[in-house]
CSV table of C-alpha atoms in Angstrom, one decimal:
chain,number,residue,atom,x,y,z
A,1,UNK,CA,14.2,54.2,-13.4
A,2,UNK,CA,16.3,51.2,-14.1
A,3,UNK,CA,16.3,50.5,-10.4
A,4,UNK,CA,12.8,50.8,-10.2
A,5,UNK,CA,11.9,48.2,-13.2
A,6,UNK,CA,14.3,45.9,-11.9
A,7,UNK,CA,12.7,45.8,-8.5
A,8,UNK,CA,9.5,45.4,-9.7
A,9,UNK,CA,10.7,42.2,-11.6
A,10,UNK,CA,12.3,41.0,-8.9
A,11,UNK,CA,9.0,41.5,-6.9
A,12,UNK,CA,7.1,39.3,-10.0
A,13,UNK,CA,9.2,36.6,-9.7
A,14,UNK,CA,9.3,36.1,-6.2
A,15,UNK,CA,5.6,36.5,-5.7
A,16,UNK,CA,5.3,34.1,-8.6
A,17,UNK,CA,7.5,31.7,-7.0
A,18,UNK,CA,6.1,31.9,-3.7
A,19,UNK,CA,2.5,31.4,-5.2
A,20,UNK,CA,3.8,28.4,-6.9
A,21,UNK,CA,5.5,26.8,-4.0
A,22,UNK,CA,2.1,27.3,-1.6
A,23,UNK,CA,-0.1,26.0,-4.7
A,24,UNK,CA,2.2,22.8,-5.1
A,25,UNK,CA,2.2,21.9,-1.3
A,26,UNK,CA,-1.8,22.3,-1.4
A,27,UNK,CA,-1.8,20.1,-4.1
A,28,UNK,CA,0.6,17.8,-2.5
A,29,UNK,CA,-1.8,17.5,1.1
A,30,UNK,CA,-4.9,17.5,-1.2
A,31,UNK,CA,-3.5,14.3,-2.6
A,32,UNK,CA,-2.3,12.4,0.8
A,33,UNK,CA,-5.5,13.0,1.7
A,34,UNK,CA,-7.7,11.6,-1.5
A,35,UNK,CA,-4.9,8.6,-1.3
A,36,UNK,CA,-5.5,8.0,2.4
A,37,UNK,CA,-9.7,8.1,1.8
A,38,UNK,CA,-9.1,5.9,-1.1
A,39,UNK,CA,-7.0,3.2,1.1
A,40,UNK,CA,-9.6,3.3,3.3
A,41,UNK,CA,-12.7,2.7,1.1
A,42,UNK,CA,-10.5,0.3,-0.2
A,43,UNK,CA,-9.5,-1.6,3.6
A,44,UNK,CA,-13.7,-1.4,3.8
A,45,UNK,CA,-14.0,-3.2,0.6
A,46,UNK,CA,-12.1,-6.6,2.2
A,47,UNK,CA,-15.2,-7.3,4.6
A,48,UNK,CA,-17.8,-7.0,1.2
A,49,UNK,CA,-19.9,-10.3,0.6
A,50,UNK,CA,-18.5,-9.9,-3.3
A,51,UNK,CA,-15.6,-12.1,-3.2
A,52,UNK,CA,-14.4,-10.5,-6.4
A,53,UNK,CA,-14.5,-7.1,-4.7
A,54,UNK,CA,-12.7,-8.5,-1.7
A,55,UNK,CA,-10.1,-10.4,-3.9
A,56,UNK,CA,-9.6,-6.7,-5.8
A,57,UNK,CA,-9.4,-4.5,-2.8
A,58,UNK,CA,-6.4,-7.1,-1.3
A,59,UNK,CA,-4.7,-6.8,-4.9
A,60,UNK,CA,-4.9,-2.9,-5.4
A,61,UNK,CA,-4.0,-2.6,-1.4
A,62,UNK,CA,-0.6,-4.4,-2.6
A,63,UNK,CA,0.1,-2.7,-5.5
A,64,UNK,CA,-0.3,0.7,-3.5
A,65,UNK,CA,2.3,-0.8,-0.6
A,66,UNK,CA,-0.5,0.4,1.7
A,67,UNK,CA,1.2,0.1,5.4
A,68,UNK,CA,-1.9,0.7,7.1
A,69,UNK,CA,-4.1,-2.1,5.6
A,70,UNK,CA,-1.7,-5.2,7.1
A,71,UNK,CA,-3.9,-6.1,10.0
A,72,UNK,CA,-6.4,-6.3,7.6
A,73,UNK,CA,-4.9,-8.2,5.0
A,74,UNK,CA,-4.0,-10.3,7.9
A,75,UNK,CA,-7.3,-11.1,9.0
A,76,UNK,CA,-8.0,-12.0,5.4
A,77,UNK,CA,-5.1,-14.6,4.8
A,78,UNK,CA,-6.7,-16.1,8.8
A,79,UNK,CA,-10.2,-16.1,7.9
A,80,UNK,CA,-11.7,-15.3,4.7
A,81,UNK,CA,-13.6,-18.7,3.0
A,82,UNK,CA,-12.0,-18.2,-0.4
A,83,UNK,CA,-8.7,-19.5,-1.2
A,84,UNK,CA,-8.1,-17.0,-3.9
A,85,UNK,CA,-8.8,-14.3,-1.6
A,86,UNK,CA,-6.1,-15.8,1.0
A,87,UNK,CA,-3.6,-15.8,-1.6
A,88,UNK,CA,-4.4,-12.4,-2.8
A,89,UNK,CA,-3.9,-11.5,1.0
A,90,UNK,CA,-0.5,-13.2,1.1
A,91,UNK,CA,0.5,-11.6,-2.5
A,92,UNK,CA,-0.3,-8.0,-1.0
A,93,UNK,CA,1.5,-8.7,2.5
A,94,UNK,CA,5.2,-9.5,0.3
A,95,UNK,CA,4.1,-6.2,-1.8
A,96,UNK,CA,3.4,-4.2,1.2
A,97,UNK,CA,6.9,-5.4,2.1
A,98,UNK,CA,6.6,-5.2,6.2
A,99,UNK,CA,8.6,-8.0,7.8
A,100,UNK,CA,6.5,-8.2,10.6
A,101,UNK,CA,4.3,-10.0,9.0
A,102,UNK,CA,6.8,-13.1,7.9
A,103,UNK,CA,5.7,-15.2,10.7
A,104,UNK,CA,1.9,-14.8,10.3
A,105,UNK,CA,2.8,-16.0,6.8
A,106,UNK,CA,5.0,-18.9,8.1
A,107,UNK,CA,2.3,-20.1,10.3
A,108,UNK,CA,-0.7,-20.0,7.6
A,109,UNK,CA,1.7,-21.6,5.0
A,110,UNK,CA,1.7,-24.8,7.7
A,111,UNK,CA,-1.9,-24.2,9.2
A,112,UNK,CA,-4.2,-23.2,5.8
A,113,UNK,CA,-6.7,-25.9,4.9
A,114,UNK,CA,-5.8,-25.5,1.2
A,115,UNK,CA,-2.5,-27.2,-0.2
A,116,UNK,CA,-2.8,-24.4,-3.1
A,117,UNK,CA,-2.8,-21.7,-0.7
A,118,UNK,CA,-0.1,-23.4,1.9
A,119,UNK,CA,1.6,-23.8,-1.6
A,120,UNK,CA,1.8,-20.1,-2.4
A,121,UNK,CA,2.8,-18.8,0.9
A,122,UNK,CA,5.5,-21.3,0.9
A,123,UNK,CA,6.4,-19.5,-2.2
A,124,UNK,CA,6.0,-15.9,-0.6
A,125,UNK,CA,7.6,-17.0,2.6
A,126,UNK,CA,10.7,-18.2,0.9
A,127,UNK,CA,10.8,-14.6,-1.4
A,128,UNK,CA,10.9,-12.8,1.6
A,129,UNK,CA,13.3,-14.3,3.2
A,130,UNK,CA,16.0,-13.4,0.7
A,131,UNK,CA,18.0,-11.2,2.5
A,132,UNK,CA,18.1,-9.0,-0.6
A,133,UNK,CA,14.3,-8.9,-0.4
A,134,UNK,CA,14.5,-8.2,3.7
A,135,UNK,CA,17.0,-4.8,2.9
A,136,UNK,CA,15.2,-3.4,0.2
A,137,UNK,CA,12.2,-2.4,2.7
């Protein structure tokens, strides 16, 4: 009988913790997924007309380290008419932390047509080349 109960609660707990387990890695893909939609409204959201929605979608795409958005933030620190959404660009690109990226900066710190914005990228360039910057990514 002891056996038996014993068993049983062995059979509770590992079908509770198997549940569990499954439950938490649906959760976990559920959530890769809503991130990865979100990023993507968000990569969208740096071609609006608003340049406040533009200058906000740069800014959250940094503070999210979003890898996938650096061509995009690229074209946005090249091309984009506003120089506070070209800094916003070059602010996300040093979050984002991808050293590919160091000589795009380098270049549009020389070639920008705003002393402000070659200003800040100076600023961002020279962060990024710390080598304690370049080995924490």
């Amino acid at each position: 009988m002891k056996r038996l109960i014993f068993s049983l609660l062995m059979f509770a707990l590992v079908a509770m913790f198997t549940t569990g387990t499954l439950l938490a890695k649906e959760s976990r893909t559920m959530n890769l997924e809503k991130e990865h939609t979100y990023n993507q409204y968000l990569i969208k959201a740096l071609q609006d007309t608003n340049m406040g929605i533009r200058f906000s979608a740069a800014k959250l795409l940094g503070e999210r380290k979003c890898k996938h958005a650096k061509v995009h933030l690229l074209d946005v620190l090249k091309n984009d008419e506003k120089y506070q959404n070209r800094i916003a660009a070059g602010l996300a690109l040093m979050k984002i932390g991808n050293k590919d990226v160091l000589r795009h900066l380098k270049k549009q710190a020389r070639t920008d047509k705003c002393k402000t914005v070659r200003h800040v990228l100076r600023g961002i360039v020279h962060e990024m080349s710390k080598e304690e910057y370049l080995t924490m990514y």
